mmCIF file of C-alpha atoms in Angstrom:
data_model
loop_
_atom_site.group_PDB
_atom_site.id
_atom_site.type_symbol
_atom_site.label_atom_id
_atom_site.label_comp_id
_atom_site.label_asym_id
_atom_site.label_seq_id
_atom_site.Cartn_x
_atom_site.Cartn_y
_atom_site.Cartn_z
ATOM 1 C CA MET A 1 -89.453 -6.696 -15.719
ATOM 2 C CA THR A 2 -90.974 -3.865 -17.739
ATOM 3 C CA ASP A 3 -90.875 -0.107 -17.827
ATOM 4 C CA VAL A 4 -93.102 2.432 -16.138
ATOM 5 C CA SER A 5 -94.029 5.620 -17.950
ATOM 6 C CA GLY A 6 -96.714 8.265 -18.077
ATOM 7 C CA ALA A 7 -98.095 11.229 -16.177
ATOM 8 C CA ALA A 8 -98.543 11.589 -12.437
ATOM 9 C CA ALA A 9 -101.872 9.768 -12.353
ATOM 10 C CA ASP A 10 -100.326 6.874 -14.249
ATOM 11 C CA VAL A 11 -97.485 6.725 -11.726
ATOM 12 C CA LEU A 12 -99.963 6.326 -8.863
ATOM 13 C CA HIS A 13 -101.832 3.663 -10.796
ATOM 14 C CA THR A 14 -98.562 1.861 -11.428
ATOM 15 C CA LEU A 15 -97.688 1.901 -7.744
ATOM 16 C CA PHE A 16 -100.922 0.401 -6.511
ATOM 17 C CA HIS A 17 -102.625 -1.419 -9.365
ATOM 18 C CA SER A 18 -100.167 -2.718 -11.971
ATOM 19 C CA GLU A 19 -97.805 -5.649 -12.247
ATOM 20 C CA GLN A 20 -94.956 -3.173 -12.676
ATOM 21 C CA GLY A 21 -95.690 -1.579 -9.311
ATOM 22 C CA GLY A 22 -95.545 -3.141 -5.899
ATOM 23 C CA HIS A 23 -93.012 -0.649 -4.568
ATOM 24 C CA GLU A 24 -92.885 -0.563 -0.786
ATOM 25 C CA GLN A 25 -92.180 3.135 -0.449
ATOM 26 C CA VAL A 26 -91.668 6.266 -2.552
ATOM 27 C CA VAL A 27 -90.336 9.434 -0.936
ATOM 28 C CA LEU A 28 -90.541 12.861 -2.567
ATOM 29 C CA CYS A 29 -87.808 15.130 -1.220
ATOM 30 C CA GLN A 30 -87.563 18.898 -1.428
ATOM 31 C CA ASP A 31 -85.197 21.370 0.211
ATOM 32 C CA ARG A 32 -85.873 24.897 -0.957
ATOM 33 C CA ALA A 33 -82.679 26.359 0.522
ATOM 34 C CA SER A 34 -80.408 24.188 -1.645
ATOM 35 C CA GLY A 35 -82.792 23.673 -4.553
ATOM 36 C CA LEU A 36 -82.986 19.923 -4.002
ATOM 37 C CA LYS A 37 -85.817 18.032 -5.674
ATOM 38 C CA ALA A 38 -85.395 14.271 -5.442
ATOM 39 C CA VAL A 39 -87.274 10.988 -5.491
ATOM 40 C CA ILE A 40 -86.272 7.935 -3.464
ATOM 41 C CA ALA A 41 -88.002 4.727 -4.510
ATOM 42 C CA ILE A 42 -87.791 1.511 -2.489
ATOM 43 C CA HIS A 43 -89.121 -1.410 -4.478
ATOM 44 C CA SER A 44 -88.372 -4.298 -2.140
ATOM 45 C CA THR A 45 -86.582 -5.124 1.092
ATOM 46 C CA ALA A 46 -87.364 -8.853 0.882
ATOM 47 C CA LEU A 47 -83.680 -9.753 0.683
ATOM 48 C CA GLY A 48 -82.436 -6.943 2.908
ATOM 49 C CA PRO A 49 -82.080 -3.145 2.924
ATOM 50 C CA ALA A 50 -82.707 -1.634 -0.507
ATOM 51 C CA LEU A 51 -79.480 -0.796 -2.327
ATOM 52 C CA GLY A 52 -79.143 1.351 -5.433
ATOM 53 C CA GLY A 53 -77.468 4.457 -6.780
ATOM 54 C CA THR A 54 -78.418 8.111 -7.011
ATOM 55 C CA ARG A 55 -79.017 9.470 -10.503
ATOM 56 C CA PHE A 56 -78.587 13.239 -11.074
ATOM 57 C CA TYR A 57 -80.330 14.137 -14.324
ATOM 58 C CA PRO A 58 -82.224 17.064 -15.943
ATOM 59 C CA TYR A 59 -85.601 15.365 -16.335
ATOM 60 C CA PRO A 60 -88.121 17.274 -18.472
ATOM 61 C CA ASN A 61 -90.687 17.108 -15.659
ATOM 62 C CA GLU A 62 -91.278 15.604 -12.236
ATOM 63 C CA ALA A 63 -93.512 12.809 -13.541
ATOM 64 C CA GLU A 64 -90.699 11.444 -15.701
ATOM 65 C CA ALA A 65 -88.325 11.606 -12.740
ATOM 66 C CA VAL A 66 -90.714 9.567 -10.595
ATOM 67 C CA ALA A 67 -91.262 7.067 -13.396
ATOM 68 C CA ASP A 68 -87.503 6.633 -13.849
ATOM 69 C CA ALA A 69 -86.973 6.140 -10.116
ATOM 70 C CA LEU A 70 -89.674 3.442 -10.077
ATOM 71 C CA ASN A 71 -88.160 1.651 -13.074
ATOM 72 C CA LEU A 72 -84.652 1.788 -11.707
ATOM 73 C CA ALA A 73 -85.636 0.711 -8.189
ATOM 74 C CA ARG A 74 -87.491 -2.300 -9.511
ATOM 75 C CA GLY A 75 -84.515 -3.184 -11.656
ATOM 76 C CA MET A 76 -82.272 -3.061 -8.589
ATOM 77 C CA SER A 77 -84.428 -5.647 -6.812
ATOM 78 C CA TYR A 78 -83.863 -8.048 -9.691
ATOM 79 C CA LYS A 79 -80.197 -7.130 -10.055
ATOM 80 C CA ASN A 80 -79.398 -7.641 -6.382
ATOM 81 C CA ALA A 81 -81.309 -10.915 -6.307
ATOM 82 C CA MET A 82 -79.425 -12.274 -9.317
ATOM 83 C CA ALA A 83 -76.105 -11.069 -7.884
ATOM 84 C CA GLY A 84 -76.747 -13.094 -4.724
ATOM 85 C CA LEU A 85 -76.685 -10.031 -2.461
ATOM 86 C CA ASP A 86 -78.538 -9.655 0.823
ATOM 87 C CA HIS A 87 -80.168 -6.482 -0.453
ATOM 88 C CA GLY A 88 -83.445 -5.432 -1.945
ATOM 89 C CA GLY A 89 -83.869 -2.813 -4.639
ATOM 90 C CA GLY A 90 -84.016 0.945 -4.403
ATOM 91 C CA LYS A 91 -83.001 3.964 -6.423
ATOM 92 C CA ALA A 92 -82.958 7.720 -6.088
ATOM 93 C CA VAL A 93 -83.052 10.468 -8.689
ATOM 94 C CA ILE A 94 -82.145 14.111 -8.203
ATOM 95 C CA ILE A 95 -83.840 16.455 -10.656
ATOM 96 C CA GLY A 96 -81.446 18.951 -12.231
ATOM 97 C CA ASP A 97 -78.463 19.357 -14.512
ATOM 98 C CA PRO A 98 -75.320 18.479 -12.526
ATOM 99 C CA GLU A 99 -73.154 20.262 -15.092
ATOM 100 C CA LYS A 100 -74.850 23.590 -14.412
ATOM 101 C CA ILE A 101 -74.710 23.603 -10.617
ATOM 102 C CA GLU A 102 -71.805 25.426 -8.985
ATOM 103 C CA PRO A 103 -69.766 23.519 -6.348
ATOM 104 C CA PRO A 104 -71.111 25.362 -3.259
ATOM 105 C CA GLN A 105 -74.734 24.752 -4.285
ATOM 106 C CA ARG A 106 -73.953 21.154 -5.253
ATOM 107 C CA THR A 107 -72.491 20.510 -1.799
ATOM 108 C CA ALA A 108 -75.504 22.031 -0.048
ATOM 109 C CA LEU A 109 -77.861 20.043 -2.258
ATOM 110 C CA LEU A 110 -76.057 16.746 -1.606
ATOM 111 C CA LEU A 111 -75.972 17.371 2.142
ATOM 112 C CA ALA A 112 -79.725 17.948 2.098
ATOM 113 C CA TYR A 113 -80.167 14.783 0.066
ATOM 114 C CA GLY A 114 -78.043 12.874 2.582
ATOM 115 C CA ARG A 115 -80.354 13.971 5.385
ATOM 116 C CA PHE A 116 -83.352 12.571 3.513
ATOM 117 C CA VAL A 117 -81.622 9.230 2.975
ATOM 118 C CA ALA A 118 -80.627 9.142 6.648
ATOM 119 C CA SER A 119 -84.237 9.747 7.661
ATOM 120 C CA LEU A 120 -85.113 6.329 6.227
ATOM 121 C CA GLY A 121 -83.077 4.685 8.963
ATOM 122 C CA GLY A 122 -81.175 2.246 6.761
ATOM 123 C CA ARG A 123 -84.063 0.994 4.613
ATOM 124 C CA TYR A 124 -82.229 2.494 1.628
ATOM 125 C CA VAL A 125 -78.463 2.452 1.004
ATOM 126 C CA THR A 126 -77.280 4.828 -1.709
ATOM 127 C CA ALA A 127 -74.315 4.930 -4.099
ATOM 128 C CA CYS A 128 -73.219 6.549 -7.390
ATOM 129 C CA ASP A 129 -75.126 6.470 -10.645
ATOM 130 C CA VAL A 130 -75.362 8.608 -13.784
ATOM 131 C CA GLY A 131 -74.451 12.188 -12.889
ATOM 132 C CA THR A 132 -72.985 11.415 -9.460
ATOM 133 C CA TYR A 133 -69.432 10.547 -8.522
ATOM 134 C CA VAL A 134 -67.282 9.266 -5.692
ATOM 135 C CA ALA A 135 -66.695 12.811 -4.429
ATOM 136 C CA ASP A 136 -70.470 13.305 -4.259
ATOM 137 C CA MET A 137 -70.893 10.205 -2.096
ATOM 138 C CA ASP A 138 -68.217 11.552 0.250
ATOM 139 C CA VAL A 139 -70.424 14.628 0.700
ATOM 140 C CA VAL A 140 -73.621 12.604 1.190
ATOM 141 C CA ALA A 141 -71.820 10.450 3.758
ATOM 142 C CA ARG A 142 -71.285 13.519 5.932
ATOM 143 C CA GLU A 143 -75.006 13.382 6.694
ATOM 144 C CA CYS A 144 -75.773 9.687 6.145
ATOM 145 C CA ARG A 145 -73.915 6.551 7.173
ATOM 146 C CA TRP A 146 -75.911 4.456 4.697
ATOM 147 C CA THR A 147 -73.739 5.653 1.822
ATOM 148 C CA THR A 148 -71.434 3.553 -0.355
ATOM 149 C CA GLY A 149 -69.243 4.275 -3.348
ATOM 150 C CA ARG A 150 -67.123 6.629 -1.256
ATOM 151 C CA SER A 151 -63.449 7.355 -1.891
ATOM 152 C CA PRO A 152 -60.785 5.088 -0.396
ATOM 153 C CA GLU A 153 -59.603 8.080 1.640
ATOM 154 C CA LYS A 154 -63.032 8.185 3.276
ATOM 155 C CA GLY A 155 -63.146 4.452 3.920
ATOM 156 C CA GLY A 156 -64.904 3.534 0.687
ATOM 157 C CA ALA A 157 -64.267 1.344 -2.327
ATOM 158 C CA GLY A 158 -63.931 4.101 -4.898
ATOM 159 C CA ASP A 159 -65.132 3.946 -8.493
ATOM 160 C CA SER A 160 -67.572 1.051 -8.981
ATOM 161 C CA SER A 161 -67.501 1.363 -12.772
ATOM 162 C CA VAL A 162 -64.341 -0.770 -12.838
ATOM 163 C CA LEU A 163 -66.168 -3.921 -11.740
ATOM 164 C CA THR A 164 -69.317 -2.967 -13.647
ATOM 165 C CA ALA A 165 -67.297 -3.133 -16.852
ATOM 166 C CA PHE A 166 -65.630 -6.365 -15.739
ATOM 167 C CA GLY A 167 -69.033 -7.963 -15.162
ATOM 168 C CA VAL A 168 -70.315 -6.898 -18.586
ATOM 169 C CA TYR A 169 -67.169 -8.373 -20.101
ATOM 170 C CA GLN A 170 -67.915 -11.668 -18.328
ATOM 171 C CA GLY A 171 -71.476 -11.534 -19.671
ATOM 172 C CA MET A 172 -70.105 -11.096 -23.182
ATOM 173 C CA ARG A 173 -67.824 -14.116 -22.746
ATOM 174 C CA ALA A 174 -70.763 -16.214 -21.543
ATOM 175 C CA SER A 175 -72.862 -15.053 -24.482
ATOM 176 C CA ALA A 176 -70.115 -15.975 -26.917
ATOM 177 C CA ASP A 177 -69.745 -19.385 -25.281
ATOM 178 C CA HIS A 178 -73.482 -20.038 -25.501
ATOM 179 C CA LEU A 179 -73.921 -18.813 -29.068
ATOM 180 C CA TRP A 180 -70.637 -19.740 -30.736
ATOM 181 C CA GLY A 181 -69.294 -22.452 -28.438
ATOM 182 C CA ASP A 182 -66.203 -20.462 -27.427
ATOM 183 C CA PRO A 183 -65.962 -17.731 -24.755
ATOM 184 C CA SER A 184 -63.079 -15.998 -26.509
ATOM 185 C CA LEU A 185 -63.828 -12.581 -27.985
ATOM 186 C CA ARG A 186 -60.686 -12.491 -30.083
ATOM 187 C CA GLY A 187 -61.549 -11.351 -33.587
ATOM 188 C CA ARG A 188 -65.137 -10.496 -32.633
ATOM 189 C CA THR A 189 -66.430 -7.030 -33.516
ATOM 190 C CA VAL A 190 -68.025 -5.278 -30.554
ATOM 191 C CA GLY A 191 -69.907 -1.983 -30.798
ATOM 192 C CA ILE A 192 -70.119 0.136 -27.651
ATOM 193 C CA ALA A 193 -72.654 2.961 -27.390
ATOM 194 C CA GLY A 194 -71.432 5.199 -24.578
ATOM 195 C CA VAL A 195 -67.796 5.232 -23.513
ATOM 196 C CA GLY A 196 -68.117 7.086 -20.238
ATOM 197 C CA LYS A 197 -67.492 5.768 -16.736
ATOM 198 C CA VAL A 198 -68.149 2.121 -17.631
ATOM 199 C CA GLY A 199 -67.707 2.048 -21.388
ATOM 200 C CA HIS A 200 -64.071 3.135 -21.443
ATOM 201 C CA HIS A 201 -63.107 0.324 -19.034
ATOM 202 C CA LEU A 202 -64.995 -2.143 -21.212
ATOM 203 C CA VAL A 203 -62.977 -1.006 -24.229
ATOM 204 C CA GLU A 204 -59.787 -1.957 -22.384
ATOM 205 C CA HIS A 205 -61.016 -5.482 -21.587
ATOM 206 C CA LEU A 206 -62.014 -6.098 -25.185
ATOM 207 C CA LEU A 207 -58.817 -4.782 -26.720
ATOM 208 C CA ASN A 208 -56.726 -6.819 -24.298
ATOM 209 C CA GLU A 209 -58.459 -9.952 -25.591
ATOM 210 C CA GLY A 210 -58.017 -9.024 -29.232
ATOM 211 C CA ALA A 211 -61.527 -7.904 -30.123
ATOM 212 C CA GLU A 212 -62.276 -5.286 -32.778
ATOM 213 C CA VAL A 213 -63.997 -2.302 -31.139
ATOM 214 C CA VAL A 214 -66.305 0.310 -32.639
ATOM 215 C CA ILE A 215 -67.595 3.142 -30.441
ATOM 216 C CA THR A 216 -69.937 6.088 -30.367
ATOM 217 C CA ASP A 217 -70.853 8.696 -27.772
ATOM 218 C CA VAL A 218 -72.789 11.956 -27.800
ATOM 219 C CA ARG A 219 -69.756 13.608 -26.182
ATOM 220 C CA GLU A 220 -66.922 14.188 -28.627
ATOM 221 C CA GLU A 221 -64.348 14.380 -25.842
ATOM 222 C CA ALA A 222 -65.271 10.889 -24.630
ATOM 223 C CA VAL A 223 -64.724 9.462 -28.114
ATOM 224 C CA ARG A 224 -61.498 11.394 -28.559
ATOM 225 C CA ARG A 225 -60.120 10.081 -25.266
ATOM 226 C CA ILE A 226 -60.525 6.521 -26.541
ATOM 227 C CA THR A 227 -59.339 6.977 -30.124
ATOM 228 C CA GLU A 228 -56.251 8.969 -29.134
ATOM 229 C CA ARG A 229 -55.187 6.261 -26.713
ATOM 230 C CA HIS A 230 -56.208 3.375 -28.975
ATOM 231 C CA PRO A 231 -55.907 4.286 -32.675
ATOM 232 C CA SER A 232 -57.251 0.852 -33.652
ATOM 233 C CA VAL A 233 -60.661 1.720 -32.220
ATOM 234 C CA ARG A 234 -63.083 2.951 -34.854
ATOM 235 C CA ALA A 235 -65.638 5.670 -34.054
ATOM 236 C CA VAL A 236 -68.971 6.231 -35.782
ATOM 237 C CA ALA A 237 -71.189 9.281 -35.641
ATOM 238 C CA SER A 238 -74.200 7.883 -33.809
ATOM 239 C CA THR A 239 -75.837 4.901 -32.177
ATOM 240 C CA ASP A 240 -78.006 4.551 -35.274
ATOM 241 C CA ALA A 241 -74.850 4.126 -37.344
ATOM 242 C CA LEU A 242 -73.314 1.762 -34.802
ATOM 243 C CA ILE A 243 -76.164 -0.736 -34.774
ATOM 244 C CA ARG A 244 -76.013 -0.924 -38.572
ATOM 245 C CA VAL A 245 -72.270 -1.698 -38.753
ATOM 246 C CA GLU A 246 -71.718 -4.719 -40.992
ATOM 247 C CA ASP A 247 -70.330 -7.856 -39.320
ATOM 248 C CA LEU A 248 -71.092 -6.505 -35.844
ATOM 249 C CA ASP A 249 -71.034 -9.472 -33.475
ATOM 250 C CA ILE A 250 -71.945 -7.834 -30.160
ATOM 251 C CA TYR A 251 -73.781 -4.603 -29.401
ATOM 252 C CA ALA A 252 -73.127 -3.065 -25.973
ATOM 253 C CA PRO A 253 -75.526 -0.276 -24.926
ATOM 254 C CA CYS A 254 -73.646 1.534 -22.152
ATOM 255 C CA ALA A 255 -75.474 4.868 -21.958
ATOM 256 C CA LEU A 256 -79.044 5.532 -20.783
ATOM 257 C CA GLY A 257 -81.956 3.095 -20.949
ATOM 258 C CA GLY A 258 -84.460 2.320 -23.691
ATOM 259 C CA ALA A 259 -81.790 1.501 -26.276
ATOM 260 C CA LEU A 260 -83.696 -1.527 -27.561
ATOM 261 C CA ASN A 261 -86.966 -0.526 -29.199
ATOM 262 C CA ASP A 262 -89.007 -1.333 -32.296
ATOM 263 C CA ASP A 263 -86.825 0.828 -34.519
ATOM 264 C CA THR A 264 -83.404 -0.280 -33.291
ATOM 265 C CA VAL A 265 -84.151 -3.991 -33.036
ATOM 266 C CA SER A 266 -85.408 -4.141 -36.620
ATOM 267 C CA VAL A 267 -82.072 -2.900 -38.033
ATOM 268 C CA LEU A 268 -79.634 -4.341 -35.496
ATOM 269 C CA THR A 269 -76.891 -6.362 -37.206
ATOM 270 C CA ALA A 270 -75.351 -7.865 -34.055
ATOM 271 C CA LYS A 271 -76.128 -11.391 -32.897
ATOM 272 C CA VAL A 272 -75.604 -10.559 -29.199
ATOM 273 C CA VAL A 273 -76.714 -7.624 -27.056
ATOM 274 C CA CYS A 274 -74.772 -7.294 -23.823
ATOM 275 C CA GLY A 275 -74.208 -3.882 -22.260
ATOM 276 C CA ALA A 276 -74.038 -1.874 -19.068
ATOM 277 C CA ALA A 277 -77.060 0.422 -19.488
ATOM 278 C CA ASN A 278 -80.036 -0.132 -17.202
ATOM 279 C CA ASN A 279 -83.566 -0.781 -18.536
ATOM 280 C CA GLN A 280 -82.445 -1.440 -22.107
ATOM 281 C CA LEU A 281 -85.808 -2.878 -23.197
ATOM 282 C CA ALA A 282 -87.964 0.100 -24.120
ATOM 283 C CA HIS A 283 -91.257 -1.740 -23.629
ATOM 284 C CA PRO A 284 -92.697 -5.229 -23.056
ATOM 285 C CA GLY A 285 -92.320 -7.454 -26.080
ATOM 286 C CA VAL A 286 -88.918 -6.193 -27.208
ATOM 287 C CA GLU A 287 -87.278 -9.227 -25.632
ATOM 288 C CA LYS A 288 -89.430 -11.476 -27.847
ATOM 289 C CA ASP A 289 -88.629 -9.394 -30.932
ATOM 290 C CA LEU A 290 -84.928 -9.919 -30.256
ATOM 291 C CA ALA A 291 -85.405 -13.661 -29.839
ATOM 292 C CA ASP A 292 -87.498 -13.860 -33.009
ATOM 293 C CA ARG A 293 -84.667 -12.199 -34.950
ATOM 294 C CA GLY A 294 -82.137 -14.638 -33.506
ATOM 295 C CA VAL A 295 -80.444 -12.020 -31.322
ATOM 296 C CA LEU A 296 -79.178 -13.300 -27.957
ATOM 297 C CA TYR A 297 -79.944 -10.788 -25.204
ATOM 298 C CA ALA A 298 -77.912 -10.901 -21.984
ATOM 299 C CA PRO A 299 -80.240 -9.267 -19.409
ATOM 300 C CA ASP A 300 -78.820 -5.891 -18.437
ATOM 301 C CA TYR A 301 -79.385 -6.145 -14.699
ATOM 302 C CA VAL A 302 -77.492 -9.439 -14.613
ATOM 303 C CA VAL A 303 -74.374 -8.449 -16.533
ATOM 304 C CA ASN A 304 -74.032 -4.929 -15.091
ATOM 305 C CA ALA A 305 -74.131 -6.100 -11.456
ATOM 306 C CA GLY A 306 -70.380 -5.792 -10.862
ATOM 307 C CA GLY A 307 -70.744 -2.268 -9.512
ATOM 308 C CA VAL A 308 -73.440 -3.107 -7.003
ATOM 309 C CA ILE A 309 -71.410 -6.116 -5.867
ATOM 310 C CA GLN A 310 -68.583 -3.686 -5.144
ATOM 311 C CA VAL A 311 -70.595 -1.096 -3.250
ATOM 312 C CA ALA A 312 -72.389 -3.782 -1.223
ATOM 313 C CA ASP A 313 -69.039 -5.169 -0.148
ATOM 314 C CA GLU A 314 -68.036 -1.735 1.092
ATOM 315 C CA LEU A 315 -70.580 -2.055 3.880
ATOM 316 C CA HIS A 316 -68.617 -4.990 5.294
ATOM 317 C CA GLY A 317 -65.024 -3.837 4.783
ATOM 318 C CA PHE A 318 -64.076 -3.587 1.138
ATOM 319 C CA ASP A 319 -61.784 -6.175 -0.471
ATOM 320 C CA PHE A 320 -61.270 -5.699 -4.224
ATOM 321 C CA GLU A 321 -60.137 -9.238 -5.007
ATOM 322 C CA ARG A 322 -63.102 -10.699 -3.135
ATOM 323 C CA CYS A 323 -65.422 -8.465 -5.152
ATOM 324 C CA LYS A 324 -63.736 -9.299 -8.430
ATOM 325 C CA GLY A 325 -64.199 -12.988 -7.664
ATOM 326 C CA LYS A 326 -67.912 -12.420 -7.108
ATOM 327 C CA ALA A 327 -68.201 -10.333 -10.268
ATOM 328 C CA ALA A 328 -66.483 -13.098 -12.255
ATOM 329 C CA LYS A 329 -69.439 -15.344 -11.380
ATOM 330 C CA ILE A 330 -71.593 -13.196 -13.656
ATOM 331 C CA TYR A 331 -70.246 -15.490 -16.373
ATOM 332 C CA ASP A 332 -71.850 -18.532 -14.706
ATOM 333 C CA THR A 333 -75.069 -16.694 -13.873
ATOM 334 C CA THR A 334 -75.476 -15.583 -17.488
ATOM 335 C CA LEU A 335 -75.035 -19.149 -18.712
ATOM 336 C CA GLU A 336 -77.582 -20.300 -16.116
ATOM 337 C CA ILE A 337 -80.112 -17.829 -17.516
ATOM 338 C CA PHE A 338 -79.546 -18.944 -21.100
ATOM 339 C CA ALA A 339 -80.006 -22.572 -20.044
ATOM 340 C CA ARG A 340 -83.239 -21.719 -18.199
ATOM 341 C CA ALA A 341 -84.489 -19.795 -21.230
ATOM 342 C CA ASN A 342 -83.903 -22.812 -23.473
ATOM 343 C CA GLN A 343 -85.492 -25.146 -20.938
ATOM 344 C CA ASP A 344 -88.644 -23.063 -20.536
ATOM 345 C CA GLY A 345 -88.856 -21.899 -24.150
ATOM 346 C CA ILE A 346 -88.799 -18.220 -23.212
ATOM 347 C CA PRO A 347 -86.479 -15.250 -23.903
ATOM 348 C CA PRO A 348 -83.484 -14.811 -21.544
ATOM 349 C CA ALA A 349 -84.998 -11.642 -20.044
ATOM 350 C CA ALA A 350 -88.072 -13.601 -18.917
ATOM 351 C CA ALA A 351 -85.888 -16.420 -17.606
ATOM 352 C CA ALA A 352 -83.844 -13.984 -15.516
ATOM 353 C CA ASP A 353 -87.027 -12.437 -14.112
ATOM 354 C CA ARG A 354 -88.325 -15.858 -13.090
ATOM 355 C CA ILE A 355 -85.128 -16.773 -11.270
ATOM 356 C CA ALA A 356 -84.938 -13.411 -9.484
ATOM 357 C CA GLU A 357 -88.613 -13.469 -8.492
ATOM 358 C CA GLN A 358 -88.232 -16.972 -7.105
ATOM 359 C CA ARG A 359 -85.294 -15.875 -4.951
ATOM 360 C CA MET A 360 -87.182 -12.857 -3.617
ATOM 361 C CA HIS A 361 -90.295 -14.932 -2.951
ATOM 362 C CA GLU A 362 -88.344 -17.589 -1.078
ATOM 363 C CA ALA A 363 -86.561 -14.972 1.018
ATOM 364 C CA SER A 364 -89.675 -13.065 2.095
ATOM 365 C CA PRO A 365 -90.991 -15.515 4.742
ATOM 366 C CA ALA A 366 -87.580 -15.714 6.354
ATOM 367 C CA ARG A 367 -87.663 -11.938 6.876
ATOM 368 C CA GLY A 368 -91.090 -12.023 8.460
ATOM 369 C CA ARG A 369 -93.049 -10.853 5.418
#
């Protein structure tokens, strides 16, 4: 699974002519009254209705927003397949800075967005992502019943970042078991880039097991929240400093995508990469560079699937313990991928893609495709 980038013409070429395309549907949404500009991308419904969150982000231009929606939607197809869900992959992005939009306009914008999602008749089920929150999904749900990640008061499951972090933690344990022969993280040094919605929960899991934690975040208040509560946690100034920390065992990218590129991989000191961020591989070939340097990569869309497991369960009557049990299986799935990678002589990212693609392919005839 690789990234899509480029100008508008390149996006169209990607959709219809490249291996990274194959999306079933892309919807451009605009509501002038509220200021809404959004993109809804449905990559696949082979396994069921497309499921994926709504990202609210100040993209530099519309072409980059479309490219991100395509990347993220494709990633959701693979994530949902590996999580064993009866859902295909989709994603939506809203163009704008959520921090600069006043509450009345934000409500109007989200209601308009909800109407666009509803117009798809259930082909796409939405949820939270970067820049959107449970309260936002409560607003969207006023116009669209295909909305998850709502508050418990509104019949939803609440914050999905709890199980996202739990799943990443299970992926780390599996990685440790595969590489060092012991799933325990006690005494291991773990660096987390991004301690927001998911990252701060991950810190708790690691400290509870006795790991040494080093963090960084572009937001000073996010770092301060962690270090004031846990004085043992060490903070560094930047991601560049974090990946160079001596004796770093595990690196956890938990912010935006593209964290693993030619520059970062060449100086990375960790022996394992396992984090919550989507689309961590900046371009094709990075997965091989990691393997060549002896770095074990736990595919992002496998280990960060706890959240989507939670929001999918909401559609059928949410039960937290049932979801946590499913998210715990991320440990086994991660080990399965490492075993397949060794068997086929390929990087774990390629092994995960093969397994996911096989599941989607096998499901398509049963759904009449």
